[in-house]
Amino acid sequence: MNSDEKHYLAHYNSKDYPAPIYTVDTVIFTLHESELLVLLVERGNHPHKGKWALPGGFVNLEQDLDINETALRMLMAKTGVEAPLLEQVATIGNPTRDPRGWSVSTLYLALIPYTPVQQMLDSVTDVVWHPLNAVEKLDLAFDHLKLIEMATQRLQSKTAYTALPMHVLKKPFTLTQLQQAFELLLNKKLEKKSFRRRILNANLLTEVGESVQENGKGRPAALYEPSPKLDQYAFIRVFGG
Amino acid sequence: MNSDEKHYLAHYNSKDYPAPIYTVDTVIFTLHESELLVLLVERGNHPHKGKWALPGGFVNLEQDLDINETALRMLMAKTGVEAPLLEQVATIGNPTRDPRGWSVSTLYLALIPYTPVQQMLDSVTDVVWHPLNAVEKLDLAFDHLKLIEMATQRLQSKTAYTALPMHVLKKPFTLTQLQQAFELLLNKKLEKKSFRRRILNANLLTEVGESVQENGKGRPAALYEPSPKLDQYAFIRVFGG
DNA sequence: TCAATAGTGTCTCTAAGACACTATCAG
DNA sequence: CTGATAGTGTCTTAGAGACACTATTGA
């Protein structure tokens, strides 16, 4: 770096230039009692105070080492758990999505096993799991309904060629539980034999014992845990297509 | 909106809060003389003045209606053409990628048919097509080498399950030209019959006549133009996997 | 005729779809 | 035994891989 550039940087102040607002938002999915749920928080501040919204917020310029950490920090604050899967979906920016002005948000998608969230009194704001099927009736803040749709779309298409839905289940799980997770995400019944053949041939599971049936009925099922290579794995053919 | 929120918005000023720098960058690919090329511009301003960089820059808060338009505007300024394909790849944000401070960039990928770019004297800065294979030797500005790698990776994976490479060819084109484009992108030879069967069965092409061979040798090839549904089409199975 | 390039016929192989079948538990 | 749930055997089907073949041009 030459002295010319040093001089430039010494006098550079980003506040001298108009800039959009920048935030990070996350759609956190889980599965509970045969329902897909998304995490929503009640906004404690303006704008849209009192409405339901996605967990999200501004980058902490002192603490966050990158925007993934921004997303992880908020996820930890709202759920108290490390997400086994966090992945970027898209970035949306336009002048109308936030009443404060030109605004850009990077949207993340997270999958976690169900964990109750009522007693997470990290702040005065409410945090709830809300059924995905019913979010559209909710009058969400900003364009967050649209963001949830984008994340859902991404999750669905990834479900067709990866095994990511494993992340919404508590370990260990049975193949039947896993198939139900896939079916809920794809919104479509899958053929049992094809499903098992596909998943087992991928070598992403380790058998770790046998379950007992909850209601005592039927043959006990094998229990599995996913291997860490899960997130890198992609099938060469889509499922249910 | 209640009067409380109106009061809040009337007094809101984004400059009161620390915020990252936000930019949009685009990796523009084309194909020319059996080589993949990316568009680079010489930086006319600090920081990294004089180094090669991706075309990109700040959002124009008055003109741009969203960040896609930001990318399109820059693409138009540098190449003079509308890109037939522009798609978001990812957003990168951390405190070290720009010497001016915490910086976030949304990365786009564009594909255009080859068009010479020397005489585009839109500014004093140089604009060139540079061979993709040689960019790593170039000491690019910022983390732009990394961004090019991310875009290349995305283009390769999309080439395996879509027909997007059609966008780097001038219309009309022959199947042999198209196969060569795929082979360059995937960096791997493809089997002629499989390639043709796959592409033709997808019904993405309309035959529009016959070519004459450049050097007068060999049988003339059929010419095709892609249909507009091209961008929405995805094969259910990856190619060359 | 030959060289060069375009395009096809057809067999094999892999993985999904369909669906009937067997297995193991509680009662 | 029955009912319920777990898990398998196996035939069919779609589409990629391999590779030898035929077709059409200019010289």
Coordinates of C-alpha atoms (C1' of nucleotides) in Angstrom, one line a residue:
Chain A
M1 CA 0.0 0.0 0.0
N2 CA 1.5 3.3 -1.0
S3 CA 1.3 6.6 1.0
D4 CA -1.4 7.9 -1.4
E5 CA -3.7 5.1 -0.4
K6 CA -2.8 5.4 3.3
H7 CA -3.8 9.0 3.1
Y8 CA -7.1 8.1 1.5
L9 CA -7.9 5.5 4.1
A10 CA -7.0 7.8 7.0
H11 CA -9.6 10.3 5.8
Y12 CA -12.3 7.7 4.7
N13 CA -15.5 7.8 6.7
S14 CA -18.3 5.6 5.5
K15 CA -20.8 7.9 7.0
D16 CA -19.9 10.5 4.3
Y17 CA -21.8 8.3 1.8
P18 CA -25.4 7.3 1.6
A19 CA -25.8 3.6 2.3
P20 CA -28.6 1.1 2.7
I21 CA -29.5 -0.4 6.0
Y22 CA -28.1 -3.9 6.3
T23 CA -29.5 -6.7 8.4
V24 CA -29.3 -10.5 8.7
D25 CA -32.5 -12.5 9.1
T26 CA -32.9 -16.2 9.7
V27 CA -35.8 -18.7 9.1
I28 CA -35.4 -21.4 11.7
F29 CA -37.3 -24.6 11.0
T30 CA -38.0 -27.5 13.2
L31 CA -40.4 -30.5 13.3
H32 CA -42.7 -31.2 16.3
E33 CA -45.7 -33.5 16.5
S34 CA -45.9 -33.9 12.8
E35 CA -45.8 -30.2 12.1
L36 CA -43.2 -28.0 10.5
L37 CA -42.6 -25.0 12.7
V38 CA -40.8 -21.7 12.2
L39 CA -39.4 -19.5 15.0
L40 CA -40.9 -16.0 15.3
V41 CA -40.2 -13.2 17.7
E42 CA -42.4 -10.3 18.7
R43 CA -40.8 -7.0 17.7
G44 CA -40.0 -5.0 20.8
N45 CA -39.0 -1.9 18.9
H46 CA -40.1 0.3 16.0
P47 CA -40.7 -0.1 13.2
H48 CA -43.6 -2.7 13.2
K49 CA -43.5 -2.8 17.0
G50 CA -45.6 -5.7 18.3
K51 CA -45.8 -7.6 15.1
W52 CA -44.3 -11.1 14.6
A53 CA -41.0 -11.2 12.7
L54 CA -38.0 -13.4 11.9
P55 CA -35.2 -13.4 14.4
G56 CA -32.6 -11.0 12.9
G57 CA -30.9 -7.7 13.2
F58 CA -27.8 -5.6 12.6
V59 CA -24.3 -6.8 12.3
N60 CA -22.3 -6.2 15.5
L61 CA -19.2 -4.5 14.0
E62 CA -17.1 -5.2 17.1
Q63 CA -18.0 -8.8 17.8
D64 CA -19.0 -10.6 14.6
L65 CA -16.2 -11.9 12.5
D66 CA -18.4 -12.4 9.5
I67 CA -22.1 -12.4 8.6
N68 CA -22.4 -16.2 9.3
E69 CA -21.5 -15.3 12.9
T70 CA -24.1 -12.6 13.0
A71 CA -26.7 -15.2 12.1
L72 CA -25.3 -17.7 14.6
R73 CA -25.3 -15.2 17.4
M74 CA -28.9 -14.4 16.9
L75 CA -29.9 -18.0 16.6
M76 CA -28.1 -18.7 19.9
A77 CA -29.8 -15.8 21.6
K78 CA -33.3 -16.9 20.6
T79 CA -33.0 -20.7 20.9
G80 CA -30.1 -21.3 23.2
V81 CA -28.7 -24.0 20.8
E82 CA -26.1 -24.3 18.1
A83 CA -27.8 -24.9 14.8
P84 CA -26.6 -28.2 13.2
L85 CA -27.4 -26.5 9.9
L86 CA -27.1 -22.9 8.9
E87 CA -27.0 -21.9 5.3
Q88 CA -27.4 -18.7 3.3
V89 CA -30.5 -18.5 1.0
A90 CA -30.4 -15.1 -0.7
T91 CA -30.0 -11.4 -0.2
I92 CA -32.9 -9.0 -0.8
G93 CA -32.5 -5.3 -1.2
N94 CA -34.9 -2.5 -2.2
P95 CA -36.2 0.9 -1.0
T96 CA -39.6 -0.2 0.1
R97 CA -39.2 -3.3 2.4
D98 CA -38.3 -1.2 5.4
P99 CA -40.0 2.1 6.3
R100 CA -36.7 3.5 7.4
G101 CA -35.4 3.5 3.8
W102 CA -33.3 1.5 1.4
S103 CA -32.7 -1.8 3.1
V104 CA -30.7 -5.0 2.4
S105 CA -31.2 -8.3 4.2
T106 CA -29.2 -11.5 3.9
L107 CA -31.5 -14.4 4.6
Y108 CA -30.4 -17.6 6.3
L109 CA -32.0 -20.9 6.7
A110 CA -31.4 -22.9 9.9
L111 CA -32.6 -26.4 10.9
I112 CA -32.7 -27.6 14.5
P113 CA -34.2 -30.4 16.4
Y114 CA -37.3 -29.3 18.4
T115 CA -36.5 -27.6 21.6
P116 CA -39.1 -25.7 23.6
V117 CA -38.5 -22.0 23.6
Q118 CA -41.0 -20.4 26.0
Q119 CA -38.7 -19.9 29.0
M120 CA -35.9 -18.3 26.9
L121 CA -36.4 -15.0 28.7
D122 CA -33.4 -13.4 27.0
S123 CA -35.4 -10.2 26.6
V124 CA -38.8 -8.9 27.1
T125 CA -39.8 -10.0 23.6
D126 CA -41.8 -13.1 23.0
V127 CA -40.3 -16.0 21.1
V128 CA -42.6 -18.8 19.7
W129 CA -42.6 -21.7 17.4
H130 CA -45.4 -21.1 14.9
P131 CA -46.8 -23.7 12.4
L132 CA -45.4 -23.0 9.0
N133 CA -48.8 -23.6 7.4
A134 CA -50.4 -20.8 9.3
V135 CA -47.8 -18.0 9.0
E136 CA -49.5 -16.4 6.1
K137 CA -52.5 -15.5 8.3
L138 CA -50.2 -13.7 10.7
D139 CA -49.5 -10.2 9.3
L140 CA -45.8 -10.5 9.7
A141 CA -43.5 -7.5 9.9
F142 CA -41.6 -6.2 6.8
D143 CA -41.5 -8.6 3.9
H144 CA -40.9 -11.5 6.3
L145 CA -43.7 -13.6 4.9
K146 CA -41.9 -13.4 1.5
L147 CA -38.6 -14.4 3.2
I148 CA -40.2 -17.4 4.8
E149 CA -41.5 -18.5 1.4
M150 CA -38.1 -18.2 -0.1
A151 CA -36.5 -20.2 2.7
T152 CA -39.2 -22.8 2.5
Q153 CA -38.7 -23.1 -1.3
R154 CA -35.0 -23.6 -0.8
L155 CA -35.5 -26.2 1.9
Q156 CA -37.9 -28.1 -0.3
S157 CA -35.6 -28.1 -3.3
K158 CA -32.7 -29.2 -1.1
T159 CA -34.8 -32.0 0.4
A160 CA -35.1 -33.4 -3.1
Y161 CA -31.4 -34.0 -3.6
T162 CA -29.8 -34.0 -0.2
A163 CA -30.5 -35.5 3.2
L164 CA -30.7 -32.2 5.1
P165 CA -34.0 -32.9 6.8
M166 CA -32.1 -35.2 9.2
H167 CA -31.2 -32.0 11.0
V168 CA -34.8 -31.3 12.2
L169 CA -34.8 -34.6 14.1
K170 CA -33.4 -35.4 17.5
K171 CA -30.7 -38.0 17.4
P172 CA -31.1 -40.9 17.2
F173 CA -34.1 -41.4 14.9
T174 CA -35.8 -44.2 13.0
L175 CA -36.1 -44.4 9.2
T176 CA -39.9 -44.0 9.5
Q177 CA -39.5 -40.7 11.4
L178 CA -37.0 -39.5 8.8
Q179 CA -39.4 -40.4 6.0
Q180 CA -42.2 -38.5 7.7
A181 CA -39.9 -35.4 7.9
F182 CA -39.2 -35.7 4.2
E183 CA -42.8 -36.2 3.4
L184 CA -43.8 -33.1 5.4
L185 CA -41.2 -31.0 3.7
L186 CA -42.0 -32.2 0.2
N187 CA -45.7 -32.2 0.9
K188 CA -46.0 -35.6 -0.7
K189 CA -46.0 -39.2 0.2
L190 CA -42.9 -41.2 -0.6
E191 CA -42.6 -44.9 -1.4
K192 CA -41.1 -46.7 1.6
K193 CA -38.7 -49.1 -0.2
S194 CA -37.3 -46.4 -2.5
F195 CA -36.8 -44.1 0.4
R196 CA -34.9 -46.6 2.5
R197 CA -32.8 -47.8 -0.4
R198 CA -31.8 -44.3 -1.2
I199 CA -30.9 -43.2 2.3
L200 CA -29.2 -46.4 3.3
N201 CA -27.1 -46.6 0.1
A202 CA -25.9 -43.1 0.7
N203 CA -24.0 -44.4 3.7
L204 CA -24.9 -41.4 5.8
L205 CA -26.3 -43.3 8.8
T206 CA -24.9 -45.4 11.5
E207 CA -27.1 -47.8 13.3
V208 CA -27.1 -47.2 17.0
G209 CA -29.6 -49.6 18.5
E210 CA -33.3 -50.3 18.5
S211 CA -36.3 -48.1 19.5
V212 CA -39.2 -49.2 21.7
Q213 CA -42.6 -48.2 20.2
E214 CA -44.2 -45.3 22.1
N215 CA -47.5 -47.0 22.3
G216 CA -46.1 -50.5 22.6
K217 CA -47.5 -51.5 19.3
G218 CA -45.6 -53.0 16.4
R219 CA -42.1 -54.2 15.7
P220 CA -39.3 -52.1 17.2
A221 CA -37.4 -50.0 14.7
A222 CA -33.7 -49.6 14.2
L223 CA -32.2 -46.2 15.4
Y224 CA -29.7 -44.3 13.4
E225 CA -27.5 -41.3 13.7
P226 CA -26.3 -39.2 10.8
S227 CA -22.6 -39.0 9.9
P228 CA -20.9 -35.6 9.7
K229 CA -20.5 -35.9 5.9
L230 CA -24.2 -35.4 5.7
D231 CA -24.0 -31.7 4.8
Q232 CA -21.7 -32.3 1.9
Y233 CA -23.7 -35.1 0.4
A234 CA -25.8 -34.7 -2.7
F235 CA -27.7 -37.4 -4.6
I236 CA -27.1 -37.5 -8.3
R237 CA -30.9 -37.7 -8.9
V238 CA -33.7 -35.8 -7.3
F239 CA -36.3 -37.7 -5.2
G240 CA -40.0 -37.6 -5.8
G241 CA -39.5 -35.9 -9.2
Chain B
M1 CA -49.0 2.8 11.4
N2 CA -49.7 4.7 14.7
S3 CA -48.4 8.1 15.6
D4 CA -45.8 6.6 17.9
E5 CA -44.2 4.9 14.9
K6 CA -44.5 7.9 12.7
H7 CA -42.6 9.9 15.3
Y8 CA -39.9 7.3 15.4
L9 CA -39.5 7.2 11.6
A10 CA -39.5 11.0 11.4
H11 CA -36.5 11.1 13.7
Y12 CA -34.7 8.0 12.4
N13 CA -31.4 8.6 10.7
S14 CA -29.4 5.6 9.6
K15 CA -26.1 7.5 9.9
D16 CA -26.6 7.5 13.7
Y17 CA -25.8 3.8 13.7
P18 CA -22.5 2.1 12.7
A19 CA -23.1 0.0 9.5
P20 CA -21.0 -2.1 7.2
I21 CA -20.1 -0.8 3.7
Y22 CA -22.4 -2.6 1.2
T23 CA -21.5 -3.3 -2.4
V24 CA -22.6 -5.5 -5.3
D25 CA -20.1 -7.4 -7.4
T26 CA -20.6 -9.5 -10.6
V27 CA -18.6 -12.2 -12.2
I28 CA -19.4 -12.0 -15.9
F29 CA -18.5 -15.1 -17.9
T30 CA -18.3 -15.6 -21.6
L31 CA -16.8 -18.1 -24.1
H32 CA -14.5 -17.0 -26.9
E33 CA -12.1 -19.1 -29.0
S34 CA -12.5 -22.2 -26.8
E35 CA -11.7 -20.2 -23.6
L36 CA -13.7 -19.2 -20.7
L37 CA -13.3 -15.5 -19.9
V38 CA -14.2 -13.2 -17.1
L39 CA -14.7 -9.5 -17.3
L40 CA -12.3 -7.4 -15.2
V41 CA -12.0 -3.7 -14.7
E42 CA -9.0 -1.7 -13.6
R43 CA -9.7 0.2 -10.4
G44 CA -9.6 3.9 -11.0
N45 CA -10.0 4.8 -7.3
H46 CA -8.7 3.9 -3.9
P47 CA -8.5 1.4 -2.3
H48 CA -6.5 -1.0 -4.5
K49 CA -6.2 1.7 -7.2
G50 CA -4.7 0.3 -10.4
K51 CA -5.4 -3.4 -9.6
W52 CA -7.8 -5.6 -11.5
A53 CA -11.2 -6.1 -9.9
L54 CA -14.7 -7.4 -10.6
P55 CA -17.2 -4.8 -12.0
G56 CA -19.2 -3.7 -9.0
G57 CA -19.9 -0.8 -6.7
F58 CA -22.4 0.8 -4.4
V59 CA -26.1 0.8 -4.6
N60 CA -27.5 4.0 -6.2
L61 CA -30.2 4.8 -3.6
E62 CA -32.0 7.2 -6.0
Q63 CA -32.0 5.1 -9.2
D64 CA -31.9 1.4 -8.3
L65 CA -35.2 -0.3 -7.5
D66 CA -33.5 -3.3 -6.0
I67 CA -30.1 -4.9 -5.8
N68 CA -30.7 -6.9 -9.1
E69 CA -31.0 -3.5 -10.8
T70 CA -27.7 -2.4 -9.2
A71 CA -26.0 -5.4 -10.7
L72 CA -27.8 -4.9 -14.1
R73 CA -26.8 -1.3 -14.2
M74 CA -23.1 -2.0 -13.7
L75 CA -23.2 -4.8 -16.2
M76 CA -24.8 -2.5 -18.8
A77 CA -22.2 0.1 -18.1
K78 CA -19.2 -2.2 -18.6
T79 CA -20.4 -4.4 -21.5
G80 CA -23.2 -2.4 -23.2
V81 CA -25.4 -5.4 -23.3
E82 CA -28.3 -6.9 -21.3
A83 CA -27.2 -10.1 -19.7
P84 CA -29.4 -13.0 -20.7
L85 CA -28.6 -14.6 -17.4
L86 CA -28.0 -12.8 -14.1
E87 CA -28.3 -14.7 -10.8
Q88 CA -27.3 -14.2 -7.2
V89 CA -24.5 -16.4 -5.9
A90 CA -23.9 -15.4 -2.3
T91 CA -23.2 -12.6 0.1
I92 CA -19.9 -12.2 1.9
G93 CA -19.3 -10.0 4.9
N94 CA -16.4 -9.6 7.3
P95 CA -14.2 -6.8 8.7
T96 CA -11.1 -7.6 6.7
R97 CA -12.1 -7.9 3.1
D98 CA -12.0 -4.1 2.5
P99 CA -9.4 -1.8 4.1
R100 CA -12.1 0.8 4.6
G101 CA -13.7 -1.5 7.3
W102 CA -16.5 -3.9 7.8
S103 CA -17.8 -4.7 4.3
V104 CA -20.6 -6.8 2.8
S105 CA -20.8 -7.7 -0.9
T106 CA -23.5 -9.5 -2.7
L107 CA -22.0 -11.6 -5.5
Y108 CA -23.8 -12.1 -8.8
L109 CA -23.0 -14.4 -11.7
A110 CA -23.8 -13.3 -15.3
L111 CA -23.5 -15.2 -18.6
I112 CA -23.3 -13.3 -21.9
P113 CA -22.3 -14.2 -25.5
Y114 CA -18.9 -12.9 -26.3
T115 CA -18.8 -9.2 -27.3
P116 CA -15.6 -7.2 -27.6
V117 CA -15.1 -4.7 -24.9
Q118 CA -12.0 -2.6 -25.7
Q119 CA -13.8 0.4 -27.2
M120 CA -16.3 0.7 -24.3
L121 CA -14.8 4.0 -23.2
D122 CA -17.5 4.6 -20.5
S123 CA -14.8 5.9 -18.2
V124 CA -11.0 6.3 -18.0
T125 CA -10.8 2.8 -16.5
D126 CA -9.8 -0.2 -18.5
V127 CA -12.2 -3.1 -19.1
V128 CA -10.9 -6.5 -20.4
W129 CA -11.9 -10.1 -20.9
H130 CA -9.4 -12.2 -19.1
P131 CA -9.0 -16.0 -19.3
L132 CA -10.5 -17.6 -16.3
N133 CA -7.6 -20.1 -16.0
A134 CA -5.1 -17.3 -15.5
V135 CA -6.9 -15.0 -13.0
E136 CA -5.1 -16.5 -10.1
K137 CA -1.8 -15.1 -11.3
L138 CA -3.2 -11.6 -11.4
D139 CA -3.1 -10.2 -7.8
L140 CA -6.8 -9.1 -7.9
A141 CA -8.2 -6.3 -5.7
F142 CA -9.9 -7.2 -2.4
D143 CA -11.1 -10.9 -2.1
H144 CA -12.1 -10.9 -5.7
L145 CA -10.1 -14.0 -6.6
K146 CA -12.2 -15.8 -3.9
L147 CA -15.4 -14.4 -5.4
I148 CA -14.5 -15.6 -8.8
E149 CA -13.9 -19.0 -7.4
M150 CA -17.3 -19.0 -5.7
A151 CA -19.0 -18.0 -8.9
T152 CA -17.1 -20.6 -11.0
Q153 CA -18.1 -23.3 -8.5
R154 CA -21.7 -22.3 -8.8
L155 CA -21.6 -22.2 -12.5
Q156 CA -20.1 -25.6 -12.6
S157 CA -22.6 -27.2 -10.4
K158 CA -25.5 -25.5 -12.3
T159 CA -24.0 -26.8 -15.5
A160 CA -24.4 -30.3 -14.2
Y161 CA -28.2 -30.1 -13.8
T162 CA -29.4 -27.2 -16.0
A163 CA -28.7 -26.0 -19.5
L164 CA -27.5 -22.6 -18.5
P165 CA -24.3 -22.7 -20.6
M166 CA -26.4 -21.9 -23.6
H167 CA -26.2 -18.3 -22.5
V168 CA -22.5 -17.9 -23.3
L169 CA -23.1 -18.7 -26.9
K170 CA -24.3 -16.4 -29.7
K171 CA -27.7 -17.5 -31.2
P172 CA -28.0 -19.7 -33.1
F173 CA -25.5 -22.4 -32.2
T174 CA -24.8 -26.0 -33.1
L175 CA -25.0 -28.9 -30.6
T176 CA -21.3 -29.4 -31.0
Q177 CA -20.6 -25.8 -30.0
L178 CA -22.9 -26.3 -27.0
Q179 CA -21.2 -29.5 -26.0
Q180 CA -17.8 -27.8 -26.1
A181 CA -19.2 -25.1 -23.8
F182 CA -20.4 -27.7 -21.3
E183 CA -17.0 -29.5 -21.5
L184 CA -15.1 -26.3 -20.8
L185 CA -17.3 -25.5 -17.9
L186 CA -17.2 -29.0 -16.4
N187 CA -13.6 -29.4 -17.3
K188 CA -14.3 -32.9 -18.6
K189 CA -15.2 -34.6 -21.9
L190 CA -18.8 -35.6 -22.4
E191 CA -20.1 -38.5 -24.4
K192 CA -21.7 -37.2 -27.6
K193 CA -24.8 -39.3 -27.8
S194 CA -25.7 -38.9 -24.1
F195 CA -25.3 -35.2 -24.4
R196 CA -27.5 -34.8 -27.4
R197 CA -30.1 -37.2 -26.1
R198 CA -30.3 -35.2 -22.8
I199 CA -30.5 -31.8 -24.4
L200 CA -32.9 -32.7 -27.2
N201 CA -35.2 -34.6 -24.9
A202 CA -35.5 -31.5 -22.6
N203 CA -37.2 -29.7 -25.4
L204 CA -35.3 -26.5 -24.8
L205 CA -34.2 -26.0 -28.4
T206 CA -35.8 -25.0 -31.7
E207 CA -34.1 -25.9 -34.9
V208 CA -33.6 -22.8 -37.0
G209 CA -31.6 -24.0 -40.0
E210 CA -28.2 -25.4 -41.0
S211 CA -24.7 -24.0 -40.5
V212 CA -22.0 -24.0 -43.0
Q213 CA -18.6 -25.3 -41.7
E214 CA -16.1 -22.5 -41.1
N215 CA -13.3 -24.3 -42.9
G216 CA -15.5 -26.0 -45.4
K217 CA -14.8 -29.4 -44.0
G218 CA -17.4 -31.9 -42.9
R219 CA -21.2 -32.2 -42.8
P220 CA -23.1 -29.1 -42.0
A221 CA -24.7 -29.0 -38.5
A222 CA -28.2 -28.1 -37.5
L223 CA -28.5 -24.7 -35.8
Y224 CA -30.6 -24.2 -32.7
E225 CA -32.0 -21.4 -30.6
P226 CA -32.9 -21.9 -26.9
S227 CA -36.4 -21.5 -25.7
P228 CA -37.3 -18.9 -23.0
K229 CA -38.1 -21.7 -20.5
L230 CA -34.4 -22.6 -20.4
D231 CA -33.8 -20.7 -17.2
Q232 CA -36.5 -22.5 -15.3
Y233 CA -35.5 -26.0 -16.5
A234 CA -33.7 -28.5 -14.2
F235 CA -32.8 -32.0 -15.1
I236 CA -33.8 -34.6 -12.5
R237 CA -30.3 -36.2 -12.8
V238 CA -26.9 -34.6 -12.8
F239 CA -24.7 -34.9 -15.9
G240 CA -21.2 -36.2 -15.9
G241 CA -21.6 -37.4 -12.3
Chain C
dT1 C1' -12.1 -41.9 -53.5
dC2 C1' -10.8 -39.7 -48.4
dA3 C1' -10.8 -36.6 -44.5
dA4 C1' -13.6 -34.4 -41.5
dT5 C1' -17.5 -33.4 -39.0
dA6 C1' -22.6 -34.5 -37.8
dG7 C1' -25.7 -37.5 -36.2
dT8 C1' -27.8 -42.5 -34.9
dG9 C1' -28.7 -47.5 -33.1
dT10 C1' -28.5 -50.1 -29.5
dC11 C1' -26.8 -52.6 -25.5
dT12 C1' -25.6 -52.0 -20.6
dC13 C1' -25.9 -50.1 -16.0
dT14 C1' -27.8 -47.5 -12.1
dA15 C1' -31.2 -45.9 -9.3
dA16 C1' -36.1 -44.8 -8.7
dG17 C1' -41.2 -46.5 -8.7
dA18 C1' -44.6 -49.9 -7.6
dC19 C1' -46.2 -53.3 -4.8
dA20 C1' -46.6 -57.6 -2.6
dC21 C1' -44.4 -59.9 0.6
dT22 C1' -42.1 -61.3 5.3
dA23 C1' -40.6 -60.1 10.3
dT24 C1' -41.2 -58.8 15.1
dC25 C1' -43.4 -56.9 18.7
dA26 C1' -47.9 -56.5 22.4
dG27 C1' -52.0 -58.2 23.6
Chain D
dC1 C1' -54.4 -66.0 16.9
dT2 C1' -54.9 -60.3 15.5
dG3 C1' -53.3 -55.6 14.8
dA4 C1' -49.7 -52.7 14.2
dT5 C1' -45.5 -51.2 12.7
dA6 C1' -40.7 -52.5 10.5
dG7 C1' -38.4 -54.1 6.9
dT8 C1' -37.4 -56.9 2.2
dG9 C1' -37.6 -59.2 -2.7
dT10 C1' -38.1 -58.3 -7.1
dC11 C1' -40.0 -56.6 -11.4
dT12 C1' -40.5 -52.4 -14.2
dT13 C1' -39.0 -48.0 -16.0
dA14 C1' -36.2 -43.8 -17.1
dG15 C1' -32.2 -42.0 -18.3
dA16 C1' -27.0 -41.9 -18.5
dG17 C1' -22.6 -44.4 -20.4
dA18 C1' -20.2 -46.7 -24.0
dC19 C1' -19.2 -47.3 -28.5
dA20 C1' -19.7 -48.7 -33.0
dC21 C1' -22.1 -47.4 -36.6
dT22 C1' -24.2 -44.3 -40.7
dA23 C1' -24.7 -39.6 -43.1
dT24 C1' -23.3 -35.5 -45.6
dT25 C1' -20.3 -32.2 -47.0
dG26 C1' -15.6 -30.4 -49.9
dA27 C1' -11.6 -31.5 -52.3

